[in-house]
Coordinates of C-alpha atoms and ligand atoms in Angstrom, one line a residue:
M1 CA 77.2 111.2 131.4
I2 CA 75.8 109.0 134.2
D3 CA 72.8 106.8 133.6
L4 CA 71.8 104.9 136.7
H5 CA 68.8 102.7 135.6
T6 CA 68.7 100.4 132.6
H7 CA 67.2 97.0 131.6
T8 CA 68.2 94.1 129.4
N9 CA 66.6 90.9 128.2
V10 CA 67.4 89.4 131.7
S11 CA 64.1 91.2 132.5
D12 CA 61.9 93.1 130.1
G13 CA 64.5 95.0 128.1
T14 CA 65.3 93.7 124.6
D15 CA 69.1 94.1 124.4
S16 CA 71.4 91.4 125.9
P17 CA 73.7 92.7 128.7
S18 CA 76.6 92.8 126.2
E19 CA 74.6 94.7 123.7
L20 CA 73.6 97.2 126.4
I21 CA 77.3 97.7 127.3
N22 CA 78.2 98.3 123.6
K23 CA 75.4 100.8 123.1
A24 CA 76.2 102.6 126.3
L25 CA 79.9 102.9 125.5
A26 CA 79.0 104.2 122.0
S27 CA 76.6 106.8 123.4
G28 CA 79.3 108.3 125.6
I29 CA 78.1 107.2 128.9
K30 CA 80.8 107.2 131.6
I31 CA 79.0 105.5 134.4
L32 CA 76.2 103.0 133.7
A33 CA 74.0 101.1 136.1
L34 CA 72.4 97.8 135.1
T35 CA 69.2 97.3 137.0
D36 CA 67.0 94.5 135.7
H37 CA 63.8 93.8 137.5
D38 CA 64.3 91.5 140.6
S39 CA 67.4 89.9 139.1
I40 CA 71.1 90.1 139.0
A41 CA 71.4 87.4 136.2
G42 CA 72.9 89.9 133.8
W43 CA 75.8 91.0 136.0
D44 CA 78.4 88.6 134.8
E45 CA 77.8 89.0 131.1
A46 CA 77.8 92.8 131.5
S47 CA 81.0 92.8 133.5
A48 CA 82.7 90.5 131.1
H49 CA 82.0 92.8 128.1
L50 CA 83.0 96.0 129.8
R51 CA 85.8 98.0 128.1
P52 CA 87.9 101.0 129.2
G53 CA 86.0 104.3 129.1
M54 CA 83.0 103.3 131.2
D55 CA 82.4 102.2 134.7
L56 CA 79.7 99.7 135.5
V57 CA 77.4 99.9 138.6
L58 CA 75.7 96.6 139.3
G59 CA 72.2 96.6 140.7
S60 CA 68.6 95.6 140.4
E61 CA 65.2 97.3 140.3
I62 CA 63.2 95.6 143.1
S63 CA 59.4 95.4 142.8
C64 CA 57.8 96.5 146.1
Q65 CA 54.3 97.0 147.3
T66 CA 53.1 99.3 150.2
E67 CA 50.7 98.1 152.9
D68 CA 48.1 100.1 150.9
G69 CA 48.8 98.1 147.7
I70 CA 50.7 100.9 145.9
S71 CA 53.4 99.6 143.5
V72 CA 56.9 101.0 144.2
H73 CA 60.1 100.2 142.4
M74 CA 63.3 100.4 144.5
L75 CA 66.7 100.6 142.8
G76 CA 69.3 98.7 144.7
L77 CA 72.9 99.6 143.6
L78 CA 76.3 98.3 144.6
F79 CA 75.0 95.6 147.0
D80 CA 77.0 92.4 147.8
R81 CA 75.7 89.6 145.6
G82 CA 76.6 87.1 148.3
N83 CA 73.9 88.4 150.7
Q84 CA 71.5 85.4 150.7
E85 CA 68.5 87.2 152.3
L86 CA 68.3 89.7 149.5
Q87 CA 68.8 87.0 146.8
D88 CA 66.0 84.9 148.4
V89 CA 63.5 87.8 148.3
L90 CA 64.4 88.4 144.6
A91 CA 63.9 84.7 143.8
Q92 CA 60.6 84.6 145.6
T93 CA 59.4 87.6 143.6
R94 CA 60.5 86.1 140.3
D95 CA 58.7 82.8 141.2
N96 CA 55.5 84.6 142.1
R97 CA 55.4 86.3 138.8
Y98 CA 54.4 83.0 137.1
G99 CA 51.3 82.4 139.2
R100 CA 50.4 86.0 138.8
M101 CA 50.8 85.8 135.0
E102 CA 48.5 82.8 134.9
R103 CA 45.9 84.7 136.8
I104 CA 46.1 87.7 134.4
I105 CA 45.8 85.3 131.5
V106 CA 42.7 83.6 133.0
R107 CA 41.1 87.1 133.3
M108 CA 41.9 87.9 129.7
N109 CA 40.6 84.6 128.4
D110 CA 37.4 85.1 130.4
A111 CA 37.0 88.4 128.6
G112 CA 37.4 86.7 125.3
I113 CA 41.0 87.7 124.6
E114 CA 42.8 84.6 123.4
I115 CA 46.3 84.3 124.7
S116 CA 48.2 81.5 126.4
M117 CA 51.0 81.1 128.9
E118 CA 53.0 79.2 126.3
E119 CA 52.8 82.2 123.9
V120 CA 53.9 84.6 126.7
L121 CA 56.8 82.4 127.7
A122 CA 58.0 82.2 124.1
Q123 CA 58.7 86.0 124.4
L124 CA 61.0 85.5 127.4
S125 CA 64.8 84.9 127.3
E126 CA 65.9 81.9 129.3
G127 CA 66.0 82.6 133.0
A128 CA 64.6 86.2 132.6
T129 CA 62.2 87.8 135.1
L130 CA 58.7 87.4 133.7
G131 CA 56.6 90.5 133.4
R132 CA 53.6 92.2 131.8
P133 CA 55.8 93.4 128.9
H134 CA 56.3 89.8 127.8
L135 CA 52.5 89.3 127.7
A136 CA 52.3 92.6 125.7
D137 CA 54.9 91.2 123.3
A138 CA 52.9 88.0 122.9
M139 CA 49.7 90.1 122.1
V140 CA 51.7 92.2 119.6
A141 CA 52.9 89.0 118.0
K142 CA 49.2 88.0 117.6
G143 CA 48.4 91.2 115.9
L144 CA 46.3 92.6 118.8
A145 CA 48.2 95.9 118.6
K146 CA 51.3 97.4 117.1
S147 CA 53.4 98.0 120.3
R148 CA 53.9 97.3 124.0
D149 CA 52.7 100.9 124.7
E150 CA 49.5 100.4 122.9
I151 CA 48.8 97.1 124.7
F152 CA 49.6 98.7 128.1
E153 CA 47.3 101.6 127.3
K154 CA 44.4 99.4 126.3
W155 CA 44.7 96.3 128.5
L156 CA 47.7 96.1 130.9
H157 CA 47.9 99.3 132.9
N158 CA 47.7 99.1 136.7
N159 CA 44.1 100.2 136.8
S160 CA 42.9 97.7 134.2
P161 CA 40.5 94.9 135.2
Y162 CA 43.2 92.4 134.2
Y163 CA 45.8 93.8 136.6
V164 CA 47.0 91.3 139.2
A165 CA 49.7 92.1 141.8
H166 CA 52.4 89.7 142.7
Y167 CA 54.2 89.1 146.0
S168 CA 56.7 91.8 146.8
P169 CA 58.4 93.2 149.9
T170 CA 57.3 96.6 151.2
P171 CA 59.6 99.5 150.1
E172 CA 60.9 99.8 153.7
R173 CA 61.8 96.1 153.7
A174 CA 63.5 96.3 150.3
I175 CA 65.6 99.3 151.6
E176 CA 66.6 97.4 154.7
L177 CA 67.6 94.4 152.6
I178 CA 69.7 96.5 150.2
K179 CA 71.4 98.3 153.1
A180 CA 72.1 95.1 154.9
A181 CA 73.8 93.9 151.8
G182 CA 76.0 97.0 151.8
G183 CA 74.3 98.7 148.8
V184 CA 72.5 102.0 148.3
A185 CA 68.7 102.3 147.8
V186 CA 67.2 104.8 145.4
I187 CA 63.4 105.0 144.9
A188 CA 62.7 104.8 141.1
H189 CA 60.2 107.2 139.4
P190 CA 58.2 107.8 142.6
M191 CA 55.7 110.2 140.9
A192 CA 55.1 108.2 137.7
S193 CA 51.3 108.6 138.0
L194 CA 50.6 107.2 134.5
R195 CA 51.4 103.8 135.9
G196 CA 48.9 103.9 138.7
R197 CA 48.7 105.2 142.3
T198 CA 51.9 106.7 143.7
V199 CA 53.1 107.1 147.2
S200 CA 52.3 110.3 149.2
V201 CA 54.9 112.9 149.9
E202 CA 54.7 112.0 153.6
S203 CA 55.8 108.4 153.0
F204 CA 59.3 109.5 151.9
T205 CA 60.0 110.2 155.6
S206 CA 59.4 106.5 156.4
F207 CA 61.6 105.4 153.5
V208 CA 64.4 107.7 154.7
D209 CA 64.0 106.2 158.3
A210 CA 64.5 102.8 156.7
G211 CA 67.7 104.0 155.1
L212 CA 66.8 105.4 151.7
D213 CA 69.8 107.0 150.0
G214 CA 68.4 108.7 147.0
I215 CA 65.4 109.7 144.9
E216 CA 65.2 109.3 141.1
V217 CA 64.2 112.8 140.2
F218 CA 65.1 113.1 136.5
H219 CA 63.0 110.5 134.7
R220 CA 60.8 110.7 131.6
D221 CA 57.6 109.9 133.6
H222 CA 58.1 113.0 135.8
T223 CA 56.8 116.5 134.8
A224 CA 58.9 119.6 135.3
D225 CA 56.8 120.5 138.4
Q226 CA 57.3 117.0 139.9
R227 CA 61.1 117.3 139.4
V228 CA 61.1 120.6 141.3
L229 CA 59.0 119.0 144.1
L230 CA 61.2 115.9 144.3
T231 CA 64.4 118.0 144.4
Q232 CA 62.9 119.9 147.3
I233 CA 62.0 116.6 149.1
A234 CA 65.5 115.2 148.5
N235 CA 67.1 118.3 149.9
D236 CA 64.8 118.5 152.9
L237 CA 65.4 114.8 153.7
G238 CA 69.1 114.9 153.1
V239 CA 69.2 112.3 150.3
L240 CA 70.7 112.3 146.8
R241 CA 69.1 113.0 143.5
T242 CA 69.5 110.8 140.5
G243 CA 68.5 110.8 136.9
S244 CA 68.2 108.0 134.4
S245 CA 66.8 106.7 131.1
D246 CA 65.1 103.5 132.4
Y247 CA 66.2 102.2 129.0
H248 CA 64.4 99.0 127.8
G249 CA 66.0 98.6 124.3
S250 CA 63.2 98.6 121.7
G251 CA 60.7 97.7 124.3
K252 CA 60.2 101.4 125.2
I253 CA 60.9 104.7 123.4
N254 CA 63.4 105.7 126.2
E255 CA 66.9 106.5 124.8
L256 CA 70.1 105.8 126.8
A257 CA 71.1 108.9 128.9
E258 CA 68.0 110.9 128.0
N259 CA 68.1 111.8 131.7
T260 CA 71.3 111.7 133.7
T261 CA 72.8 112.0 137.2
E262 CA 75.1 114.8 138.3
I263 CA 78.6 113.7 139.2
D264 CA 78.6 115.2 142.7
Q265 CA 75.3 113.4 143.5
W266 CA 76.8 110.1 142.2
L267 CA 80.0 110.4 144.2
A268 CA 78.0 111.1 147.4
L269 CA 75.7 108.1 146.6
E270 CA 78.6 105.8 145.9
A271 CA 80.3 106.8 149.2
R272 CA 77.2 105.5 151.0
A273 CA 77.9 101.9 150.0
D274 CA 79.9 99.8 152.5
A275 CA 82.6 98.9 149.9
R276 CA 83.8 100.1 146.5
R277 CA 82.0 97.8 144.1
V278 CA 82.0 99.8 140.9
V279 CA 83.3 97.5 138.1
R280 CA 86.1 98.9 135.9
A281 CA 87.5 97.2 132.8
Ligands
AMP301 P1 55.4 94.1 135.9 O1 56.8 94.1 136.6 O2 55.1 92.8 135.3 O3 54.3 94.6 136.7 O4 55.6 95.1 134.6 C1 56.0 96.4 134.9 C2 56.8 96.9 133.7 O5 56.0 97.1 132.6 C3 57.6 98.2 133.9 O6 58.8 98.0 134.4 C4 57.6 98.7 132.5 O7 58.8 98.3 131.9 C5 56.4 98.2 131.8 N1 55.3 99.2 131.8 C6 54.6 99.7 132.8 N2 53.7 100.5 132.3 C7 53.9 100.6 131.0 C8 53.2 101.4 130.0 N3 52.2 102.2 130.2 N4 53.7 101.2 128.7 C9 54.7 100.4 128.4 N5 55.4 99.7 129.4 C10 54.9 99.8 130.6
ZN302 ZN1 60.6 97.2 132.9
FE303 FE1 60.4 100.9 137.2
FE304 FE1 62.9 100.3 135.2

């Protein structure tokens, strides 16, 4: 089984990178990608805990925004960590998430919801990428709801009055950065409409022109019809299809390897990187 999109407590997942490795090995995954939001801070711990039986693909899920303000997540896999331009953009996004969180909190406080930046930061592992899930965890800790999901449904979804965007590159820019760093770019859950507005079918052409290598087709947030449509788009545009769990530990109901990538698609994807960077124990 191949699972190409997972999170740890280096962003908004709840397992440490070593716990993720252990769980993935135990669940029979043969190839696992680590893709924390806008960060590669979990790469070393995950690599150090790898054991024979599973290969590790190092990556990151890069937050992007189109010119029209649509949120897009771009998976960058197998890129060179020494590429400074890419690291600078990730650092800038991580920094901007603090000011953005403060603005969300002001809006909530103005609406009478009592929550503070200190309470949110208490939910964050040291050095982790700050996100709305940490705010949700702080609200759960205060008894405002039972789970992250409930908080997102009521208060934190993309169409809520409390939603504030943060600086992010356009999808095309993120693809160019990933490619310049020798990696492969796969657009994550492009039709996950529950999260907010999604990109049009036409925009995939622009992403492929920028160098897009694959489309995440098999994901819990896509319906059967959307999977058929995305498979068609991938075939028409000559890019690969992936599938993944988007695992977040106990932060989401997603189970490891609940959706997977076919081996032929993975091999073709890996061959598009400029060097062999898969980590083996
Ligand atoms: P942010 O990067 O701060 O905008 O937060 C986005 C993250 O919040 C996503 O990566 C998901 O992990 C999580 N998320 C988004 N929508 C929901 C939802 N409806 N329920 C639970 N978690 C969500
Ligand atoms: Zn997440
Ligand atoms: Fe995502
Ligand atoms: Fe994700």
